[in-house]
JSON list of C-alpha atoms in Angstrom, two decimals:
[
{"chain": "A", "resi": 495, "resn": "MET", "atom": "CA", "xyz": [-57.52, -14.79, 46.01]},
{"chain": "A", "resi": 496, "resn": "ARG", "atom": "CA", "xyz": [-59.39, -11.23, 44.86]},
{"chain": "A", "resi": 497, "resn": "ARG", "atom": "CA", "xyz": [-56.13, -10.42, 42.93]},
{"chain": "A", "resi": 498, "resn": "LEU", "atom": "CA", "xyz": [-56.24, -13.32, 41.25]},
{"chain": "A", "resi": 499, "resn": "LEU", "atom": "CA", "xyz": [-59.56, -12.84, 39.97]},
{"chain": "A", "resi": 500, "resn": "ASP", "atom": "CA", "xyz": [-60.29, -9.09, 39.51]},
{"chain": "A", "resi": 501, "resn": "LYS", "atom": "CA", "xyz": [-56.06, -9.72, 36.62]},
{"chain": "A", "resi": 502, "resn": "LYS", "atom": "CA", "xyz": [-58.11, -9.79, 32.95]},
{"chain": "A", "resi": 503, "resn": "PHE", "atom": "CA", "xyz": [-58.11, -12.24, 30.58]},
{"chain": "A", "resi": 504, "resn": "ILE", "atom": "CA", "xyz": [-55.16, -13.15, 28.33]},
{"chain": "A", "resi": 505, "resn": "PRO", "atom": "CA", "xyz": [-55.42, -15.36, 25.35]},
{"chain": "A", "resi": 506, "resn": "LEU", "atom": "CA", "xyz": [-53.68, -18.60, 25.69]},
{"chain": "A", "resi": 507, "resn": "SER", "atom": "CA", "xyz": [-52.24, -18.32, 22.53]},
{"chain": "A", "resi": 508, "resn": "HIS", "atom": "CA", "xyz": [-50.97, -14.84, 23.51]},
{"chain": "A", "resi": 509, "resn": "LEU", "atom": "CA", "xyz": [-48.70, -16.13, 26.20]},
{"chain": "A", "resi": 510, "resn": "ASP", "atom": "CA", "xyz": [-45.59, -17.41, 23.44]},
{"chain": "A", "resi": 511, "resn": "ALA", "atom": "CA", "xyz": [-45.44, -13.32, 23.67]},
{"chain": "A", "resi": 512, "resn": "ASP", "atom": "CA", "xyz": [-44.49, -12.46, 27.22]},
{"chain": "A", "resi": 513, "resn": "PRO", "atom": "CA", "xyz": [-42.18, -14.81, 28.90]},
{"chain": "A", "resi": 514, "resn": "PHE", "atom": "CA", "xyz": [-42.40, -14.65, 33.17]},
{"chain": "A", "resi": 515, "resn": "TRP", "atom": "CA", "xyz": [-40.47, -15.21, 35.83]},
{"chain": "A", "resi": 516, "resn": "GLY", "atom": "CA", "xyz": [-42.07, -17.27, 38.70]},
{"chain": "A", "resi": 517, "resn": "ASN", "atom": "CA", "xyz": [-44.04, -19.59, 40.88]},
{"chain": "A", "resi": 518, "resn": "GLY", "atom": "CA", "xyz": [-48.01, -18.93, 41.22]},
{"chain": "A", "resi": 519, "resn": "VAL", "atom": "CA", "xyz": [-51.58, -20.08, 40.71]},
{"chain": "A", "resi": 520, "resn": "TYR", "atom": "CA", "xyz": [-53.40, -19.36, 37.54]},
{"chain": "A", "resi": 521, "resn": "ALA", "atom": "CA", "xyz": [-57.34, -20.37, 36.43]},
{"chain": "A", "resi": 522, "resn": "ILE", "atom": "CA", "xyz": [-58.17, -20.85, 32.67]},
{"chain": "A", "resi": 523, "resn": "TYR", "atom": "CA", "xyz": [-61.43, -20.44, 31.08]},
{"chain": "A", "resi": 524, "resn": "TYR", "atom": "CA", "xyz": [-63.31, -21.45, 27.88]},
{"chain": "A", "resi": 525, "resn": "SER", "atom": "CA", "xyz": [-66.10, -19.69, 26.55]},
{"chain": "A", "resi": 526, "resn": "GLY", "atom": "CA", "xyz": [-66.16, -21.86, 22.82]},
{"chain": "A", "resi": 527, "resn": "PRO", "atom": "CA", "xyz": [-69.35, -23.41, 20.98]},
{"chain": "A", "resi": 528, "resn": "HIS", "atom": "CA", "xyz": [-68.72, -27.01, 22.15]},
{"chain": "A", "resi": 529, "resn": "PRO", "atom": "CA", "xyz": [-72.74, -28.00, 23.69]},
{"chain": "A", "resi": 530, "resn": "ILE", "atom": "CA", "xyz": [-71.56, -29.54, 26.58]},
{"chain": "A", "resi": 531, "resn": "TYR", "atom": "CA", "xyz": [-69.82, -26.47, 27.79]},
{"chain": "A", "resi": 532, "resn": "GLN", "atom": "CA", "xyz": [-72.90, -24.02, 27.01]},
{"chain": "A", "resi": 533, "resn": "ALA", "atom": "CA", "xyz": [-73.48, -23.49, 30.81]},
{"chain": "A", "resi": 534, "resn": "VAL", "atom": "CA", "xyz": [-69.88, -21.49, 31.33]},
{"chain": "A", "resi": 535, "resn": "ARG", "atom": "CA", "xyz": [-70.92, -19.45, 27.64]},
{"chain": "A", "resi": 536, "resn": "THR", "atom": "CA", "xyz": [-74.39, -18.08, 28.88]},
{"chain": "A", "resi": 537, "resn": "GLY", "atom": "CA", "xyz": [-74.60, -17.58, 33.13]},
{"chain": "A", "resi": 538, "resn": "MET", "atom": "CA", "xyz": [-71.36, -18.93, 34.22]},
{"chain": "A", "resi": 539, "resn": "ARG", "atom": "CA", "xyz": [-68.77, -17.01, 32.53]},
{"chain": "A", "resi": 540, "resn": "GLU", "atom": "CA", "xyz": [-66.39, -16.18, 34.80]},
{"chain": "A", "resi": 541, "resn": "HIS", "atom": "CA", "xyz": [-66.09, -19.57, 35.48]},
{"chain": "A", "resi": 542, "resn": "PRO", "atom": "CA", "xyz": [-63.13, -21.43, 34.81]},
{"chain": "A", "resi": 543, "resn": "VAL", "atom": "CA", "xyz": [-62.77, -24.96, 33.40]},
{"chain": "A", "resi": 544, "resn": "TYR", "atom": "CA", "xyz": [-59.69, -25.51, 35.46]},
{"chain": "A", "resi": 545, "resn": "VAL", "atom": "CA", "xyz": [-57.90, -24.48, 37.84]},
{"chain": "A", "resi": 546, "resn": "GLY", "atom": "CA", "xyz": [-53.70, -24.69, 39.10]},
{"chain": "A", "resi": 547, "resn": "LEU", "atom": "CA", "xyz": [-50.92, -23.77, 40.19]},
{"chain": "A", "resi": 548, "resn": "SER", "atom": "CA", "xyz": [-46.82, -24.71, 39.68]},
{"chain": "A", "resi": 549, "resn": "THR", "atom": "CA", "xyz": [-44.17, -24.17, 41.82]},
{"chain": "A", "resi": 550, "resn": "SER", "atom": "CA", "xyz": [-40.39, -25.40, 41.94]},
{"chain": "A", "resi": 551, "resn": "ASP", "atom": "CA", "xyz": [-39.98, -25.00, 46.00]},
{"chain": "A", "resi": 552, "resn": "ARG", "atom": "CA", "xyz": [-39.22, -27.13, 47.77]},
{"chain": "A", "resi": 553, "resn": "ARG", "atom": "CA", "xyz": [-39.97, -25.84, 50.97]},
{"chain": "A", "resi": 554, "resn": "LYS", "atom": "CA", "xyz": [-43.69, -27.19, 49.47]},
{"chain": "A", "resi": 555, "resn": "SER", "atom": "CA", "xyz": [-43.44, -29.54, 51.70]},
{"chain": "A", "resi": 556, "resn": "LYS", "atom": "CA", "xyz": [-43.68, -27.85, 55.46]},
{"chain": "A", "resi": 557, "resn": "MET", "atom": "CA", "xyz": [-46.90, -27.10, 54.02]},
{"chain": "A", "resi": 558, "resn": "THR", "atom": "CA", "xyz": [-49.81, -28.34, 55.97]},
{"chain": "A", "resi": 559, "resn": "TYR", "atom": "CA", "xyz": [-53.90, -27.05, 54.76]},
{"chain": "A", "resi": 560, "resn": "GLY", "atom": "CA", "xyz": [-55.58, -25.93, 57.74]},
{"chain": "A", "resi": 561, "resn": "ARG", "atom": "CA", "xyz": [-52.62, -24.55, 59.49]},
{"chain": "A", "resi": 562, "resn": "PRO", "atom": "CA", "xyz": [-52.42, -20.03, 59.76]},
{"chain": "A", "resi": 563, "resn": "ILE", "atom": "CA", "xyz": [-50.51, -19.08, 57.41]},
{"chain": "A", "resi": 564, "resn": "GLU", "atom": "CA", "xyz": [-48.56, -16.80, 59.74]},
{"chain": "A", "resi": 565, "resn": "ASP", "atom": "CA", "xyz": [-47.58, -20.38, 61.30]},
{"chain": "A", "resi": 566, "resn": "TYR", "atom": "CA", "xyz": [-44.81, -20.74, 58.05]},
{"chain": "A", "resi": 567, "resn": "LEU", "atom": "CA", "xyz": [-43.30, -17.70, 57.88]},
{"chain": "A", "resi": 568, "resn": "ASP", "atom": "CA", "xyz": [-41.15, -17.55, 60.16]},
{"chain": "A", "resi": 569, "resn": "GLU", "atom": "CA", "xyz": [-39.94, -20.97, 59.04]},
{"chain": "A", "resi": 570, "resn": "LEU", "atom": "CA", "xyz": [-39.73, -19.72, 55.28]},
{"chain": "A", "resi": 571, "resn": "ALA", "atom": "CA", "xyz": [-37.86, -16.48, 55.94]},
{"chain": "A", "resi": 572, "resn": "THR", "atom": "CA", "xyz": [-35.35, -18.64, 57.23]},
{"chain": "A", "resi": 573, "resn": "ASP", "atom": "CA", "xyz": [-34.71, -21.28, 54.62]},
{"chain": "A", "resi": 574, "resn": "GLU", "atom": "CA", "xyz": [-32.56, -20.70, 50.94]},
{"chain": "A", "resi": 575, "resn": "LYS", "atom": "CA", "xyz": [-34.43, -18.67, 49.02]},
{"chain": "A", "resi": 576, "resn": "PRO", "atom": "CA", "xyz": [-35.70, -21.15, 45.34]},
{"chain": "A", "resi": 577, "resn": "LYS", "atom": "CA", "xyz": [-33.80, -19.17, 42.29]},
{"chain": "A", "resi": 578, "resn": "PRO", "atom": "CA", "xyz": [-36.50, -17.39, 39.55]},
{"chain": "A", "resi": 579, "resn": "THR", "atom": "CA", "xyz": [-37.58, -19.85, 37.05]},
{"chain": "A", "resi": 580, "resn": "LEU", "atom": "CA", "xyz": [-40.12, -19.72, 34.41]},
{"chain": "A", "resi": 581, "resn": "THR", "atom": "CA", "xyz": [-42.31, -22.80, 36.28]},
{"chain": "A", "resi": 582, "resn": "LEU", "atom": "CA", "xyz": [-45.28, -21.17, 36.24]},
{"chain": "A", "resi": 583, "resn": "PHE", "atom": "CA", "xyz": [-44.75, -20.13, 31.97]},
{"chain": "A", "resi": 584, "resn": "ASP", "atom": "CA", "xyz": [-43.83, -23.67, 31.21]},
{"chain": "A", "resi": 585, "resn": "ARG", "atom": "CA", "xyz": [-46.40, -24.94, 33.15]},
{"chain": "A", "resi": 586, "resn": "LEU", "atom": "CA", "xyz": [-49.11, -22.34, 31.19]},
{"chain": "A", "resi": 587, "resn": "ARG", "atom": "CA", "xyz": [-47.00, -23.15, 27.59]},
{"chain": "A", "resi": 588, "resn": "ASP", "atom": "CA", "xyz": [-47.57, -26.95, 28.74]},
{"chain": "A", "resi": 589, "resn": "HIS", "atom": "CA", "xyz": [-51.47, -26.49, 28.91]},
{"chain": "A", "resi": 590, "resn": "GLN", "atom": "CA", "xyz": [-51.75, -24.13, 25.20]},
{"chain": "A", "resi": 591, "resn": "PHE", "atom": "CA", "xyz": [-49.67, -27.40, 23.82]},
{"chain": "A", "resi": 592, "resn": "SER", "atom": "CA", "xyz": [-52.21, -29.91, 25.16]},
{"chain": "A", "resi": 593, "resn": "ILE", "atom": "CA", "xyz": [-55.52, -27.31, 24.13]},
{"chain": "A", "resi": 594, "resn": "SER", "atom": "CA", "xyz": [-53.65, -27.39, 20.38]},
{"chain": "A", "resi": 595, "resn": "GLN", "atom": "CA", "xyz": [-53.77, -30.83, 19.77]},
{"chain": "A", "resi": 596, "resn": "VAL", "atom": "CA", "xyz": [-57.35, -31.31, 21.14]},
{"chain": "A", "resi": 597, "resn": "ALA", "atom": "CA", "xyz": [-57.91, -28.34, 18.93]},
{"chain": "A", "resi": 598, "resn": "GLU", "atom": "CA", "xyz": [-56.55, -29.89, 15.68]},
{"chain": "A", "resi": 599, "resn": "ARG", "atom": "CA", "xyz": [-59.25, -32.87, 16.03]},
{"chain": "A", "resi": 600, "resn": "ASP", "atom": "CA", "xyz": [-61.88, -30.38, 16.81]},
{"chain": "A", "resi": 601, "resn": "GLU", "atom": "CA", "xyz": [-61.63, -27.29, 16.31]},
{"chain": "A", "resi": 602, "resn": "ARG", "atom": "CA", "xyz": [-64.70, -26.28, 18.97]},
{"chain": "A", "resi": 603, "resn": "MET", "atom": "CA", "xyz": [-61.73, -26.45, 21.36]},
{"chain": "A", "resi": 604, "resn": "GLY", "atom": "CA", "xyz": [-59.78, -23.82, 19.20]},
{"chain": "A", "resi": 605, "resn": "MET", "atom": "CA", "xyz": [-57.22, -21.63, 21.12]},
{"chain": "A", "resi": 606, "resn": "GLN", "atom": "CA", "xyz": [-58.95, -18.74, 20.47]},
{"chain": "A", "resi": 607, "resn": "PHE", "atom": "CA", "xyz": [-61.74, -20.11, 22.94]},
{"chain": "A", "resi": 608, "resn": "PHE", "atom": "CA", "xyz": [-59.52, -19.76, 25.24]},
{"chain": "A", "resi": 609, "resn": "GLY", "atom": "CA", "xyz": [-58.11, -17.40, 28.73]},
{"chain": "A", "resi": 610, "resn": "ILE", "atom": "CA", "xyz": [-56.37, -17.29, 31.58]},
{"chain": "A", "resi": 611, "resn": "LYS", "atom": "CA", "xyz": [-56.03, -15.27, 34.40]},
{"chain": "A", "resi": 612, "resn": "TYR", "atom": "CA", "xyz": [-52.56, -16.08, 36.49]},
{"chain": "A", "resi": 613, "resn": "LEU", "atom": "CA", "xyz": [-50.86, -14.47, 39.81]},
{"chain": "A", "resi": 614, "resn": "VAL", "atom": "CA", "xyz": [-47.23, -14.69, 39.67]},
{"chain": "A", "resi": 615, "resn": "THR", "atom": "CA", "xyz": [-46.96, -15.20, 44.08]},
{"chain": "A", "resi": 616, "resn": "GLU", "atom": "CA", "xyz": [-44.84, -17.06, 47.30]},
{"chain": "A", "resi": 617, "resn": "SER", "atom": "CA", "xyz": [-45.70, -20.74, 47.07]},
{"chain": "A", "resi": 618, "resn": "ILE", "atom": "CA", "xyz": [-47.39, -20.91, 49.81]},
{"chain": "A", "resi": 619, "resn": "PHE", "atom": "CA", "xyz": [-50.60, -18.07, 49.16]},
{"chain": "A", "resi": 620, "resn": "SER", "atom": "CA", "xyz": [-50.44, -19.93, 45.70]},
{"chain": "A", "resi": 621, "resn": "PHE", "atom": "CA", "xyz": [-51.59, -23.51, 48.01]},
{"chain": "A", "resi": 622, "resn": "ARG", "atom": "CA", "xyz": [-53.94, -21.17, 49.24]},
{"chain": "A", "resi": 623, "resn": "ALA", "atom": "CA", "xyz": [-55.27, -19.60, 46.76]},
{"chain": "A", "resi": 624, "resn": "GLU", "atom": "CA", "xyz": [-55.49, -22.95, 44.58]},
{"chain": "A", "resi": 625, "resn": "SER", "atom": "CA", "xyz": [-57.57, -24.39, 46.94]},
{"chain": "A", "resi": 626, "resn": "ILE", "atom": "CA", "xyz": [-59.76, -22.06, 47.68]},
{"chain": "A", "resi": 627, "resn": "LEU", "atom": "CA", "xyz": [-60.75, -21.18, 43.97]},
{"chain": "A", "resi": 628, "resn": "LYS", "atom": "CA", "xyz": [-60.94, -24.98, 43.85]},
{"chain": "A", "resi": 629, "resn": "ASP", "atom": "CA", "xyz": [-63.95, -25.03, 47.02]},
{"chain": "A", "resi": 630, "resn": "HIS", "atom": "CA", "xyz": [-65.52, -22.11, 45.25]},
{"chain": "A", "resi": 631, "resn": "TYR", "atom": "CA", "xyz": [-65.86, -22.96, 42.11]},
{"chain": "A", "resi": 632, "resn": "ARG", "atom": "CA", "xyz": [-65.68, -26.83, 41.78]},
{"chain": "A", "resi": 633, "resn": "PRO", "atom": "CA", "xyz": [-63.72, -26.19, 38.31]},
{"chain": "A", "resi": 634, "resn": "VAL", "atom": "CA", "xyz": [-65.64, -29.19, 35.74]},
{"chain": "A", "resi": 635, "resn": "TRP", "atom": "CA", "xyz": [-61.48, -29.86, 34.97]},
{"chain": "A", "resi": 636, "resn": "ASN", "atom": "CA", "xyz": [-61.06, -30.42, 37.93]},
{"chain": "A", "resi": 637, "resn": "ASP", "atom": "CA", "xyz": [-63.89, -31.84, 40.00]},
{"chain": "A", "resi": 638, "resn": "CYS", "atom": "CA", "xyz": [-65.85, -33.66, 37.20]},
{"chain": "A", "resi": 639, "resn": "VAL", "atom": "CA", "xyz": [-63.16, -34.92, 34.52]},
{"chain": "A", "resi": 640, "resn": "ASP", "atom": "CA", "xyz": [-59.61, -35.13, 35.58]},
{"chain": "A", "resi": 641, "resn": "GLY", "atom": "CA", "xyz": [-56.36, -35.17, 33.97]},
{"chain": "A", "resi": 642, "resn": "PHE", "atom": "CA", "xyz": [-56.61, -32.62, 31.84]},
{"chain": "A", "resi": 643, "resn": "GLY", "atom": "CA", "xyz": [-53.28, -31.25, 33.97]},
{"chain": "A", "resi": 644, "resn": "ASN", "atom": "CA", "xyz": [-51.84, -34.85, 33.42]},
{"chain": "A", "resi": 645, "resn": "LYS", "atom": "CA", "xyz": [-47.65, -34.67, 31.98]},
{"chain": "A", "resi": 646, "resn": "ASP", "atom": "CA", "xyz": [-46.91, -37.60, 29.46]},
{"chain": "A", "resi": 647, "resn": "PRO", "atom": "CA", "xyz": [-47.24, -40.24, 31.12]},
{"chain": "A", "resi": 648, "resn": "GLY", "atom": "CA", "xyz": [-43.43, -41.56, 29.46]},
{"chain": "A", "resi": 649, "resn": "GLY", "atom": "CA", "xyz": [-43.31, -44.78, 27.26]},
{"chain": "A", "resi": 650, "resn": "THR", "atom": "CA", "xyz": [-42.42, -47.20, 30.11]},
{"chain": "A", "resi": 651, "resn": "ARG", "atom": "CA", "xyz": [-45.82, -46.43, 31.72]},
{"chain": "A", "resi": 652, "resn": "ARG", "atom": "CA", "xyz": [-48.12, -45.72, 28.39]},
{"chain": "A", "resi": 653, "resn": "GLY", "atom": "CA", "xyz": [-46.39, -47.65, 25.81]},
{"chain": "A", "resi": 654, "resn": "ASP", "atom": "CA", "xyz": [-46.02, -46.55, 21.82]},
{"chain": "A", "resi": 655, "resn": "GLU", "atom": "CA", "xyz": [-45.70, -48.05, 18.77]},
{"chain": "A", "resi": 656, "resn": "SER", "atom": "CA", "xyz": [-42.43, -50.33, 20.08]},
{"chain": "A", "resi": 657, "resn": "GLY", "atom": "CA", "xyz": [-44.53, -51.88, 23.08]},
{"chain": "A", "resi": 658, "resn": "PRO", "atom": "CA", "xyz": [-47.21, -52.84, 24.66]},
{"chain": "A", "resi": 659, "resn": "ILE", "atom": "CA", "xyz": [-49.46, -50.54, 26.01]},
{"chain": "A", "resi": 660, "resn": "ARG", "atom": "CA", "xyz": [-49.45, -50.46, 29.33]},
{"chain": "A", "resi": 661, "resn": "GLY", "atom": "CA", "xyz": [-51.95, -47.85, 30.68]},
{"chain": "A", "resi": 662, "resn": "THR", "atom": "CA", "xyz": [-55.32, -46.38, 31.22]},
{"chain": "A", "resi": 663, "resn": "LYS", "atom": "CA", "xyz": [-55.34, -42.55, 29.74]},
{"chain": "A", "resi": 664, "resn": "PRO", "atom": "CA", "xyz": [-56.73, -39.94, 31.54]},
{"chain": "A", "resi": 665, "resn": "VAL", "atom": "CA", "xyz": [-60.15, -38.60, 31.95]},
{"chain": "A", "resi": 666, "resn": "TRP", "atom": "CA", "xyz": [-60.20, -35.99, 30.13]},
{"chain": "A", "resi": 667, "resn": "ASP", "atom": "CA", "xyz": [-58.30, -37.96, 27.51]},
{"chain": "A", "resi": 668, "resn": "THR", "atom": "CA", "xyz": [-61.30, -39.23, 26.35]},
{"chain": "A", "resi": 669, "resn": "LEU", "atom": "CA", "xyz": [-63.55, -36.73, 26.86]},
{"chain": "A", "resi": 670, "resn": "HIS", "atom": "CA", "xyz": [-61.17, -34.48, 24.43]},
{"chain": "A", "resi": 671, "resn": "PRO", "atom": "CA", "xyz": [-58.60, -36.99, 22.28]},
{"chain": "A", "resi": 672, "resn": "GLY", "atom": "CA", "xyz": [-55.50, -35.12, 21.06]},
{"chain": "A", "resi": 673, "resn": "ARG", "atom": "CA", "xyz": [-52.92, -35.55, 23.03]},
{"chain": "A", "resi": 674, "resn": "PHE", "atom": "CA", "xyz": [-50.28, -37.74, 21.73]},
{"chain": "A", "resi": 675, "resn": "TRP", "atom": "CA", "xyz": [-48.96, -39.26, 24.21]},
{"chain": "A", "resi": 676, "resn": "ALA", "atom": "CA", "xyz": [-52.72, -40.57, 25.73]},
{"chain": "A", "resi": 677, "resn": "ASP", "atom": "CA", "xyz": [-53.10, -42.36, 22.23]},
{"chain": "A", "resi": 678, "resn": "TYR", "atom": "CA", "xyz": [-51.38, -44.92, 23.50]},
{"chain": "A", "resi": 679, "resn": "MET", "atom": "CA", "xyz": [-52.82, -45.54, 26.41]},
{"chain": "A", "resi": 680, "resn": "HIS", "atom": "CA", "xyz": [-56.20, -47.92, 27.58]},
{"chain": "A", "resi": 681, "resn": "ASP", "atom": "CA", "xyz": [-59.35, -46.59, 27.44]},
{"chain": "A", "resi": 682, "resn": "GLY", "atom": "CA", "xyz": [-60.78, -46.27, 30.47]},
{"chain": "A", "resi": 683, "resn": "PRO", "atom": "CA", "xyz": [-64.44, -48.04, 31.52]},
{"chain": "A", "resi": 684, "resn": "LEU", "atom": "CA", "xyz": [-67.02, -44.42, 30.59]},
{"chain": "A", "resi": 685, "resn": "SER", "atom": "CA", "xyz": [-67.24, -43.79, 26.60]},
{"chain": "A", "resi": 686, "resn": "ARG", "atom": "CA", "xyz": [-66.62, -39.93, 25.37]},
{"chain": "A", "resi": 687, "resn": "PRO", "atom": "CA", "xyz": [-70.53, -39.87, 25.16]},
{"chain": "A", "resi": 688, "resn": "GLN", "atom": "CA", "xyz": [-71.23, -40.64, 28.93]},
{"chain": "A", "resi": 689, "resn": "LEU", "atom": "CA", "xyz": [-67.89, -38.60, 29.97]},
{"chain": "A", "resi": 690, "resn": "GLU", "atom": "CA", "xyz": [-70.34, -35.22, 27.39]},
{"chain": "A", "resi": 691, "resn": "GLU", "atom": "CA", "xyz": [-73.83, -36.24, 29.43]},
{"chain": "A", "resi": 692, "resn": "LYS", "atom": "CA", "xyz": [-71.83, -36.71, 32.85]},
{"chain": "A", "resi": 693, "resn": "VAL", "atom": "CA", "xyz": [-70.20, -32.46, 32.31]},
{"chain": "A", "resi": 694, "resn": "ILE", "atom": "CA", "xyz": [-73.42, -31.36, 31.03]},
{"chain": "A", "resi": 695, "resn": "ALA", "atom": "CA", "xyz": [-75.30, -32.61, 33.90]},
{"chain": "A", "resi": 696, "resn": "TYR", "atom": "CA", "xyz": [-72.26, -31.38, 36.20]},
{"chain": "A", "resi": 697, "resn": "LEU", "atom": "CA", "xyz": [-72.06, -28.13, 35.14]},
{"chain": "A", "resi": 698, "resn": "ALA", "atom": "CA", "xyz": [-75.81, -27.86, 34.80]},
{"chain": "A", "resi": 699, "resn": "THR", "atom": "CA", "xyz": [-75.63, -28.16, 39.08]},
{"chain": "A", "resi": 700, "resn": "LEU", "atom": "CA", "xyz": [-73.51, -26.35, 39.74]},
{"chain": "A", "resi": 701, "resn": "ALA", "atom": "CA", "xyz": [-75.71, -22.89, 37.41]},
{"chain": "A", "resi": 702, "resn": "GLU", "atom": "CA", "xyz": [-78.00, -24.22, 39.48]},
{"chain": "A", "resi": 703, "resn": "GLU", "atom": "CA", "xyz": [-76.79, -24.09, 42.30]},
{"chain": "A", "resi": 704, "resn": "GLY", "atom": "CA", "xyz": [-75.85, -20.17, 41.96]},
{"chain": "A", "resi": 705, "resn": "GLN", "atom": "CA", "xyz": [-79.13, -19.39, 41.03]},
{"chain": "A", "resi": 706, "resn": "LYS", "atom": "CA", "xyz": [-79.76, -20.07, 44.84]}
]
């Protein structure tokens, strides 16, 4: 985890300039003017709003939280190694595209306000690092507002201009509308103002706990 946190921030807008291979773990940070995120602009500047991982490694089915890493090393060493992919880079590109769509409707969520840290590593260490980071930081887009990491579920689930609406849009898309596919989905039980209040209260609690 420390290897990831010690890395320098990379502007999300600069991601395209340097494609890279591999699986790994990452953290996304926000420093923009949206008032509901005031806490992460002041006393929580080093606090990620989202933590995730990306892997193409099918061996992840062997990995169970709570077991020592050493239990897996011999097993993984004898398995066929996965071919190099752009899995982590492509995942970050997906997030970049999500933010760009939202920014078209809300300039406070512009790409220039987002930074990332990422670490290319073996899948087994990515899963462990992601778990530790989530437990430690409880990022708002992981624990409070779900759905940022969702992908387009496809027309049969979300509906489209030629078919019925079937699914409920992710909570994140109610809070930050803009992703084209979410526009075709049903609204959830909470309104945007209610979610904004929820985020403010959640971050205030995290900030208060961090001062203890």
